[in-house]
Tab-separated table of C-alpha atoms in Angstrom:
chain	number	residue	atom	x	y	z
A	1	MET	CA	12.850	14.240	-12.998
A	2	ASP	CA	14.527	13.570	-16.130
A	3	GLN	CA	18.142	14.437	-14.539
A	4	THR	CA	21.137	12.415	-15.181
A	5	VAL	CA	21.438	9.458	-12.427
A	6	GLN	CA	23.898	11.083	-10.161
A	7	THR	CA	26.274	8.078	-10.819
A	8	GLY	CA	27.696	10.284	-14.067
A	9	SER	CA	25.801	6.850	-16.217
A	10	GLY	CA	24.306	7.665	-18.407
A	11	ARG	CA	22.871	3.874	-19.361
A	12	TRP	CA	18.793	3.851	-19.193
A	13	GLN	CA	18.799	1.462	-16.702
A	14	VAL	CA	19.544	3.557	-13.667
A	15	HIS	CA	17.778	6.585	-14.951
A	16	ILE	CA	15.311	7.841	-12.722
A	17	VAL	CA	12.222	7.446	-14.833
A	18	PHE	CA	12.977	3.678	-15.585
A	19	VAL	CA	13.417	2.892	-12.317
A	20	LEU	CA	10.023	4.645	-11.371
A	21	ILE	CA	8.443	3.212	-13.801
A	22	ALA	CA	10.107	-0.004	-13.294
A	23	THR	CA	9.342	-0.600	-9.172
A	24	THR	CA	6.076	0.747	-9.886
A	25	PHE	CA	4.832	-2.030	-12.108
A	26	VAL	CA	6.665	-4.394	-10.196
A	27	GLY	CA	4.454	-3.315	-6.883
A	28	ALA	CA	1.479	-3.254	-8.596
A	29	VAL	CA	1.068	-7.035	-9.776
A	30	SER	CA	2.636	-7.221	-6.253
A	31	ALA	CA	-0.236	-5.782	-4.889
A	32	ALA	CA	-3.028	-7.357	-8.133
A	33	SER	CA	-1.832	-10.327	-6.390
A	34	GLY	CA	-3.052	-9.447	-2.385
A	35	TYR	CA	-5.601	-7.673	-4.113
A	36	LEU	CA	-7.090	-10.888	-5.700
A	37	VAL	CA	-7.906	-12.568	-3.097
A	38	PRO	CA	-11.164	-10.057	-1.816
A	39	ALA	CA	-11.210	-9.279	-5.748
A	40	LEU	CA	-12.688	-13.391	-5.613
A	41	ALA	CA	-14.333	-13.707	-2.676
A	42	VAL	CA	-17.651	-15.086	-3.975
A	43	ALA	CA	-16.622	-17.961	-5.966
A	44	THR	CA	-13.964	-18.751	-3.846
A	45	LYS	CA	-16.059	-19.253	-1.175
A	46	GLU	CA	-18.403	-20.962	-3.485
A	47	THR	CA	-16.452	-23.218	-4.646
A	48	LEU	CA	-14.494	-24.014	-1.030
A	49	GLY	CA	-17.424	-24.360	0.470
A	50	VAL	CA	-16.626	-22.370	3.908
A	51	SER	CA	-18.026	-19.007	4.686
A	52	ALA	CA	-17.261	-15.911	4.012
A	53	ALA	CA	-14.738	-15.271	7.411
A	54	PHE	CA	-12.807	-17.115	6.024
A	55	ILE	CA	-12.374	-15.691	3.742
A	56	GLY	CA	-11.391	-12.753	5.532
A	57	TYR	CA	-9.053	-14.637	7.662
A	58	GLN	CA	-6.707	-14.384	4.305
A	59	VAL	CA	-7.260	-10.772	3.551
A	60	THR	CA	-5.926	-10.288	7.421
A	61	LEU	CA	-3.233	-12.792	6.620
A	62	VAL	CA	-1.975	-10.630	3.333
A	63	PHE	CA	-1.468	-7.629	5.669
A	64	GLY	CA	-0.510	-9.499	8.226
A	65	VAL	CA	2.149	-11.639	6.627
A	66	GLY	CA	3.123	-8.197	4.596
A	67	GLY	CA	3.874	-5.823	6.900
A	68	LEU	CA	6.388	-8.583	8.781
A	69	SER	CA	7.313	-9.305	5.271
A	70	SER	CA	8.284	-5.441	5.581
A	71	LEU	CA	10.977	-5.910	8.586
A	72	ILE	CA	12.463	-9.537	7.288
A	73	ALA	CA	13.347	-7.574	2.732
A	74	GLY	CA	14.371	-4.103	5.472
A	75	GLY	CA	17.153	-6.342	6.661
A	76	ILE	CA	18.456	-8.543	3.445
A	77	VAL	CA	18.602	-6.137	0.671
A	78	GLY	CA	21.958	-5.408	1.844
A	79	ARG	CA	23.654	-7.965	1.444
A	80	PHE	CA	21.393	-8.807	-1.978
A	81	GLY	CA	20.800	-5.934	-3.691
A	82	PRO	CA	16.512	-3.950	-4.036
A	83	CYS	CA	16.791	-5.686	-7.831
A	84	ARG	CA	16.896	-9.418	-5.581
A	85	VAL	CA	14.317	-8.569	-3.244
A	86	LEU	CA	12.246	-7.559	-6.005
A	87	GLN	CA	12.622	-11.954	-7.904
A	88	ALA	CA	12.489	-13.072	-5.103
A	89	GLY	CA	9.320	-11.364	-4.308
A	90	LEU	CA	7.956	-11.632	-7.646
A	91	THR	CA	8.005	-15.557	-7.325
A	92	LEU	CA	6.947	-15.693	-3.503
A	93	SER	CA	3.349	-14.058	-5.788
A	94	GLY	CA	3.563	-16.499	-8.844
A	95	ALA	CA	4.641	-19.251	-5.538
A	96	GLY	CA	1.032	-17.524	-3.986
A	97	CYS	CA	-1.152	-17.200	-6.611
A	98	LEU	CA	-0.764	-20.993	-7.831
A	99	LEU	CA	-1.881	-22.223	-4.194
A	100	TYR	CA	-4.834	-19.692	-3.587
A	101	ALA	CA	-6.180	-21.968	-7.238
A	102	VAL	CA	-5.966	-25.408	-5.345
A	103	PRO	CA	-9.973	-26.104	-3.623
A	104	ASN	CA	-8.810	-26.553	0.100
A	105	THR	CA	-8.079	-24.197	3.184
A	106	ILE	CA	-4.899	-25.920	4.302
A	107	VAL	CA	-3.503	-24.789	0.503
A	108	VAL	CA	-5.611	-21.537	0.189
A	109	THR	CA	-3.937	-20.170	3.477
A	110	ALA	CA	-0.513	-21.585	2.036
A	111	GLY	CA	-0.986	-19.621	-0.474
A	112	SER	CA	-2.240	-16.543	0.883
A	113	VAL	CA	0.638	-16.866	3.231
A	114	LEU	CA	2.796	-16.334	0.818
A	115	ILE	CA	0.734	-14.350	-1.259
A	116	GLY	CA	1.815	-12.200	2.318
A	117	PHE	CA	5.328	-12.731	1.567
A	118	CYS	CA	5.518	-10.984	-1.747
A	119	TYR	CA	3.002	-7.753	-0.802
A	120	GLY	CA	5.694	-6.153	2.145
A	121	MET	CA	8.961	-7.303	0.172
A	122	SER	CA	8.853	-4.935	-3.121
A	123	HIS	CA	8.834	-1.708	-0.794
A	124	PRO	CA	12.179	-1.515	0.723
A	125	ALA	CA	14.081	-2.396	-1.792
A	126	SER	CA	11.469	0.189	-4.327
A	127	SER	CA	13.030	2.446	-1.617
A	128	VAL	CA	16.541	1.580	-1.505
A	129	LEU	CA	16.379	2.660	-5.663
A	130	LEU	CA	14.310	5.230	-6.036
A	131	SER	CA	16.401	7.632	-2.584
A	132	ARG	CA	19.853	6.004	-4.127
A	133	PHE	CA	18.565	6.975	-7.591
A	134	GLY	CA	15.886	9.895	-6.880
A	135	SER	CA	16.202	13.903	-6.688
A	136	GLN	CA	16.093	14.404	-3.402
A	137	GLU	CA	14.313	17.481	-4.018
A	138	ARG	CA	11.533	15.116	-5.974
A	139	LEU	CA	11.211	12.246	-2.951
A	140	ASN	CA	7.958	13.061	-1.836
A	141	PHE	CA	6.383	12.567	-6.044
A	142	LEU	CA	8.540	9.709	-6.895
A	143	PHE	CA	7.686	7.848	-3.703
A	144	SER	CA	4.028	9.577	-3.511
A	145	PHE	CA	4.249	7.154	-7.725
A	146	ARG	CA	6.014	4.641	-6.715
A	147	GLN	CA	2.988	4.260	-4.119
A	148	SER	CA	0.254	4.436	-6.458
A	149	SER	CA	1.016	0.932	-7.509
A	150	THR	CA	-0.605	-0.117	-4.262
A	151	ALA	CA	-4.156	1.226	-5.416
A	152	LEU	CA	-2.986	0.419	-9.340
A	153	GLY	CA	-3.074	-2.929	-8.001
A	154	ALA	CA	-6.539	-3.671	-6.503
A	155	VAL	CA	-7.837	-1.802	-10.180
A	156	ILE	CA	-6.151	-4.486	-11.736
A	157	ALA	CA	-7.593	-6.743	-9.585
A	158	GLY	CA	-10.849	-5.778	-9.708
A	159	ILE	CA	-11.679	-5.272	-12.847
A	160	LEU	CA	-9.120	-7.994	-14.694
A	161	GLY	CA	-10.113	-10.891	-11.679
A	162	PRO	CA	-13.711	-10.837	-12.358
A	163	VAL	CA	-14.104	-11.001	-15.966
A	164	LEU	CA	-11.343	-13.939	-15.921
A	165	ALA	CA	-13.335	-15.633	-13.624
A	166	SER	CA	-16.204	-14.972	-15.884
A	167	ILE	CA	-14.501	-15.871	-18.915
A	168	LEU	CA	-13.667	-19.110	-18.580
A	169	VAL	CA	-13.014	-19.581	-13.649
A	170	TRP	CA	-12.435	-17.674	-11.000
A	171	GLN	CA	-8.697	-20.407	-10.154
A	172	TRP	CA	-7.515	-18.944	-14.325
A	173	ALA	CA	-7.134	-15.508	-12.577
A	174	PHE	CA	-4.523	-16.939	-10.116
A	175	TYR	CA	-2.833	-18.835	-12.704
A	176	GLY	CA	-2.477	-16.129	-15.091
A	177	LEU	CA	-0.934	-13.686	-12.712
A	178	ALA	CA	1.191	-16.350	-11.440
A	179	ILE	CA	2.970	-17.153	-14.543
A	180	PHE	CA	3.556	-13.222	-15.518
A	181	SER	CA	4.646	-12.852	-12.194
A	182	ILE	CA	7.021	-15.186	-12.545
A	183	LEU	CA	8.083	-14.053	-16.145
A	184	LEU	CA	9.041	-10.252	-14.820
A	185	ALA	CA	10.265	-11.802	-12.006
A	186	ILE	CA	12.746	-13.059	-15.127
A	187	ALA	CA	13.206	-10.307	-16.828
A	188	ILE	CA	14.215	-7.712	-14.921
A	189	ASN	CA	17.636	-10.708	-14.339
A	190	HIS	CA	19.597	-8.342	-16.572
A	191	LEU	CA	18.633	-5.104	-14.155
A	192	ARG	CA	21.154	-6.990	-11.445
A	193	PRO	CA	24.021	-5.234	-12.398
A	194	HIS	CA	22.606	-2.111	-12.619
A	195	TRP	CA	20.417	-2.098	-9.602
A	196	ASP	CA	22.403	-4.669	-6.886
A	197	ASP	CA	25.927	-3.057	-7.605
A	198	GLN	CA	26.626	-1.805	-4.549
A	199	ALA	CA	25.072	-5.857	-2.990
A	200	ASP	CA	27.635	-6.691	0.073
A	201	PRO	CA	27.427	-10.737	0.736
A	202	LYS	CA	28.994	-10.082	3.565
A	203	THR	CA	26.572	-7.301	4.666
A	204	PRO	CA	25.138	-8.663	8.217
A	205	ILE	CA	21.702	-9.794	7.884
A	206	SER	CA	20.330	-7.162	10.209
A	207	ALA	CA	17.002	-8.924	12.394
A	208	PRO	CA	13.952	-8.231	12.065
A	209	TRP	CA	13.443	-5.472	14.461
A	210	ALA	CA	16.166	-3.855	14.281
A	211	GLY	CA	14.378	-1.310	11.462
A	212	LEU	CA	11.621	-0.769	13.937
A	213	ARG	CA	14.487	-0.361	16.748
A	214	LEU	CA	16.169	2.333	14.548
A	215	ILE	CA	12.355	5.042	14.550
A	216	ILE	CA	11.852	4.069	18.670
A	217	LEU	CA	14.695	5.940	19.981
A	218	ASN	CA	13.672	8.752	16.550
A	219	ARG	CA	11.403	10.355	18.205
A	220	LYS	CA	10.366	12.230	14.765
A	221	LEU	CA	10.442	9.437	12.930
A	222	LEU	CA	8.529	7.436	15.307
A	223	THR	CA	6.129	10.313	15.675
A	224	LEU	CA	5.895	10.025	11.267
A	225	CYS	CA	5.899	6.649	12.317
A	226	LEU	CA	2.664	7.248	14.027
A	227	THR	CA	1.217	9.304	12.119
A	228	GLY	CA	1.355	6.414	8.575
A	229	PHE	CA	-0.137	3.364	10.745
A	230	CYS	CA	-3.089	5.780	11.722
A	231	LEU	CA	-4.226	6.789	8.315
A	232	SER	CA	-3.249	3.214	6.854
A	233	VAL	CA	-6.396	1.989	9.591
A	234	VAL	CA	-8.346	5.030	8.206
A	235	GLN	CA	-7.425	4.153	4.976
A	236	VAL	CA	-8.029	0.240	4.791
A	237	GLY	CA	-10.881	0.724	6.672
A	238	VAL	CA	-12.830	2.504	4.687
A	239	LEU	CA	-12.152	-0.188	1.486
A	240	ALA	CA	-13.087	-2.825	4.105
A	241	PHE	CA	-16.628	-0.852	5.334
A	242	LEU	CA	-17.196	1.314	2.371
A	243	VAL	CA	-19.638	-1.472	-0.653
A	244	LEU	CA	-20.767	-3.214	2.618
A	245	PHE	CA	-21.973	0.532	3.732
A	246	VAL	CA	-23.673	1.848	0.628
A	247	VAL	CA	-24.754	-1.470	0.018
A	248	GLU	CA	-26.621	-2.453	3.476
A	249	ASP	CA	-27.899	1.646	5.182
A	250	VAL	CA	-27.380	3.680	1.410
A	251	GLY	CA	-29.157	1.453	-0.025
A	252	PHE	CA	-26.709	0.671	-3.819
A	253	THR	CA	-27.164	-1.941	-5.542
A	254	MET	CA	-24.093	-4.871	-4.959
A	255	THR	CA	-22.757	-3.864	-8.948
A	256	GLN	CA	-23.171	0.401	-7.764
A	257	GLY	CA	-20.585	-0.862	-4.396
A	258	GLY	CA	-18.795	-2.859	-6.495
A	259	LEU	CA	-18.736	0.953	-8.738
A	260	ALA	CA	-18.173	3.029	-5.986
A	261	LEU	CA	-14.879	0.817	-4.720
A	262	SER	CA	-13.747	0.993	-8.059
A	263	LEU	CA	-14.337	5.354	-7.374
A	264	ILE	CA	-12.177	5.482	-4.479
A	265	ASN	CA	-9.294	3.034	-5.983
A	266	ILE	CA	-8.895	5.081	-8.971
A	267	LEU	CA	-9.046	8.299	-7.589
A	268	ALA	CA	-6.550	6.916	-5.277
A	269	VAL	CA	-3.895	6.348	-7.861
A	270	GLY	CA	-4.269	9.824	-8.586
A	271	SER	CA	-4.585	12.061	-4.806
A	272	ARG	CA	-1.294	10.143	-4.649
A	273	ILE	CA	1.014	11.509	-7.632
A	274	PHE	CA	-1.444	14.852	-7.812
A	275	TRP	CA	-0.563	15.643	-3.070
A	276	GLY	CA	3.453	13.483	-4.051
A	277	TRP	CA	3.775	16.836	-7.024
A	278	GLN	CA	1.814	19.548	-4.420
A	279	ALA	CA	4.018	18.619	-1.300
A	280	ASP	CA	7.209	18.681	-3.117
A	281	ARG	CA	6.289	22.487	-4.632
A	282	THR	CA	5.544	23.236	-0.922
A	283	ARG	CA	8.160	24.290	1.337
A	284	ASN	CA	6.962	21.799	4.418
A	285	SER	CA	5.486	18.684	2.365
A	286	LEU	CA	4.077	17.664	6.220
A	287	VAL	CA	1.967	20.373	5.357
A	288	VAL	CA	0.493	19.052	2.712
A	289	VAL	CA	-0.813	15.761	4.858
A	290	THR	CA	-2.189	17.734	8.372
A	291	ALA	CA	-4.375	19.246	5.782
A	292	MET	CA	-5.242	15.714	3.882
A	293	GLY	CA	-5.988	14.349	7.661
A	294	ALA	CA	-7.935	16.956	8.340
A	295	LEU	CA	-9.386	17.584	5.602
A	296	THR	CA	-10.212	13.442	5.585
A	297	THR	CA	-11.748	13.689	9.511
A	298	LEU	CA	-14.058	15.725	7.995
A	299	THR	CA	-15.322	14.217	5.166
A	300	VAL	CA	-15.016	9.757	6.913
A	301	LEU	CA	-17.738	12.286	9.461
A	302	VAL	CA	-19.894	13.630	6.787
A	303	PHE	CA	-19.922	10.363	4.464
A	304	SER	CA	-20.946	8.345	8.004
A	305	ALA	CA	-24.618	10.006	7.442
A	306	ALA	CA	-24.649	8.933	4.107
A	307	ASP	CA	-28.562	6.243	4.560
A	308	SER	CA	-30.794	6.239	1.849
A	309	GLN	CA	-32.736	10.003	1.587
A	310	TRP	CA	-29.492	11.147	0.303
A	311	PRO	CA	-29.244	10.978	-3.506
A	312	GLN	CA	-26.779	9.430	-5.685
A	313	TRP	CA	-25.483	12.150	-6.776
A	314	LEU	CA	-23.981	13.833	-3.430
A	315	VAL	CA	-23.229	9.658	-2.461
A	316	PHE	CA	-20.563	9.648	-5.024
A	317	CYS	CA	-19.218	13.367	-4.957
A	318	THR	CA	-18.824	12.326	-1.415
A	319	MET	CA	-16.872	9.422	-1.908
A	320	SER	CA	-14.931	11.474	-4.585
A	321	VAL	CA	-13.741	14.242	-1.270
A	322	LEU	CA	-12.713	10.718	0.060
A	323	GLY	CA	-11.257	9.230	-2.634
A	324	LEU	CA	-9.527	12.613	-3.414
A	325	ALA	CA	-8.490	13.605	0.681
A	326	THR	CA	-7.523	10.040	1.713
A	327	PHE	CA	-5.405	7.611	-0.089
A	328	GLY	CA	-2.631	10.586	-0.604
A	329	TRP	CA	-0.748	10.504	2.505
A	330	SER	CA	1.392	7.347	2.237
A	331	GLY	CA	4.077	8.738	-0.653
A	332	ILE	CA	5.177	10.776	1.201
A	333	VAL	CA	5.100	10.522	4.403
A	334	ILE	CA	8.246	8.140	3.512
A	335	ALA	CA	9.534	10.220	1.195
A	336	ASN	CA	9.819	12.212	4.971
A	337	VAL	CA	11.180	8.660	6.731
A	338	VAL	CA	14.003	8.673	4.138
A	339	ARG	CA	15.051	12.403	4.374
A	340	ARG	CA	14.998	10.877	8.269
A	341	ALA	CA	16.494	8.624	8.199
A	342	ASP	CA	20.305	7.293	8.770
A	343	GLN	CA	20.950	7.219	4.635
A	344	ASP	CA	23.040	3.502	5.447
A	345	LYS	CA	20.223	2.029	6.996
A	346	ILE	CA	17.372	3.348	4.582
A	347	ALA	CA	15.929	-0.221	3.874
A	348	GLU	CA	16.068	-1.352	7.434
A	349	THR	CA	13.871	2.093	8.012
A	350	MET	CA	11.573	1.475	5.768
A	351	GLY	CA	11.365	-1.792	6.693
A	352	GLY	CA	10.135	-0.573	10.296
A	353	THR	CA	7.911	1.880	8.765
A	354	LEU	CA	6.144	-0.264	6.875
A	355	GLY	CA	5.590	-2.314	9.648
A	356	PHE	CA	3.762	0.457	11.537
A	357	PHE	CA	1.902	0.744	8.065
A	358	PHE	CA	1.116	-2.139	7.807
A	359	SER	CA	-0.270	-2.880	11.532
A	360	GLY	CA	-2.930	-0.788	10.489
A	361	ALA	CA	-3.584	-1.856	7.438
A	362	TRP	CA	-4.768	-5.005	10.556
A	363	VAL	CA	-6.152	-3.175	12.827
A	364	GLY	CA	-9.112	-0.963	10.822
A	365	PRO	CA	-10.289	-3.860	9.649
A	366	SER	CA	-9.922	-6.280	12.626
A	367	VAL	CA	-11.797	-2.861	14.991
A	368	GLY	CA	-13.984	-1.436	12.984
A	369	SER	CA	-15.241	-4.986	12.358
A	370	LEU	CA	-15.426	-5.679	16.885
A	371	ILE	CA	-17.072	-2.185	16.760
A	372	LEU	CA	-20.450	-3.141	14.145
A	373	GLN	CA	-20.878	-6.490	15.462
A	374	PHE	CA	-20.694	-4.821	19.712
A	375	THR	CA	-23.302	-1.657	17.760
A	376	GLY	CA	-24.799	-2.841	14.869
A	377	SER	CA	-23.892	0.723	13.242
A	378	PHE	CA	-21.602	1.613	10.870
A	379	SER	CA	-21.842	5.407	12.114
A	380	TYR	CA	-19.799	4.801	15.248
A	381	VAL	CA	-17.423	1.917	12.249
A	382	PHE	CA	-16.909	5.567	10.596
A	383	MET	CA	-16.194	7.861	14.060
A	384	PHE	CA	-13.996	5.490	15.271
A	385	LEU	CA	-12.308	5.929	11.520
A	386	ALA	CA	-12.722	9.920	12.241
A	387	LEU	CA	-10.964	9.621	15.566
A	388	MET	CA	-7.930	8.281	14.166
A	389	ALA	CA	-7.724	10.491	11.261
A	390	PHE	CA	-7.425	13.528	13.634
A	391	ILE	CA	-4.456	12.135	15.656
A	392	ALA	CA	-3.044	11.547	12.259
A	393	THR	CA	-3.993	15.490	11.466
A	394	VAL	CA	-2.561	16.643	15.879
A	395	MET	CA	0.808	13.694	14.657
A	396	ALA	CA	1.533	15.176	10.600
A	397	GLY	CA	1.033	19.237	11.882
A	398	PHE	CA	3.043	18.181	15.216
A	399	VAL	CA	6.234	17.766	12.853
A	400	ALA	CA	5.738	19.805	10.299
A	401	LEU	CA	6.025	23.001	13.266
A	402	ARG	CA	9.527	21.598	14.128
A	403	ASN	CA	10.525	20.676	10.372
A	404	ASP	CA	14.187	20.828	10.635
């Protein structure tokens, strides 16, 4: 991973190590803005005088708009360049955080929309940079490392957000992230000559659905994206219901529930990097995704049986396995999509791919909430998530068997 980039330039701005760290850092800042919304849900609810459902809708809005923005960003990277798209995303994040701090439900909703746009824009741009400057033999690790930014952003939001809220007021967490996002957008401007040198103002902006069309017309790409959709349902579904489940059914305190959520996210960072590294050591990286899917299916089923009779060490051990198994898939799936995609259409293809992923992030909590409403049991919710993990395992295994 320490090779000089293929362009022949030894400039540090295009060295893959710097590109990887920079895109991961930008992704973590972008993700933190989205995860601040649920992290400060209680304080926001009390200030606005709204129900918990209103905050839940804001979280859904962030993910929904994120999926839409990934489709749009995929079509504009070619014209403006990946660095300019990253700058635009950070600027939208800053504006969204400022709006979200205003104690008005309409303005807060507008802030959620802008935060969602930022959340989805960074992925297609980063994918173009990593595929351009990175080694093909290290794509699983590169994309997995980059994808760890989502979990890292969640950890940052979950730790720093409540701390700032307790020292000052909750709005200052959004103010601080807004200022930092805008300053970061300005700071990376000097990278444009190196990152956006292939941008062409005459490049037509492809339609938002262009990436989806490319995927639907390619059976293997479609199977990979559906695998990612199912695993995204499981991943976000676990995050959405974990704290409620361990507090209401397992007997944890709210503090212990928060600790459990932090543990899952911290393990998610490490698991993505580990599984990405392992996938590059394996001749067929999708075998790794298949194994993770099978382990996730089994672990979710075991976790669904947890109750107040379980010792806490066993609950935490099960959650640890869940964190290691459930969150490492995205970088490997993305790397496989990039390998099979038209190299001139990577941004569009990644936009469509992220559309599938974000749709799964929306479906997981939504369907899970409906199941919980009709059955009143978290066990049925986790059974649904286990079923989705099993379907993903079968699809990943199918593509792995036809490795070409």
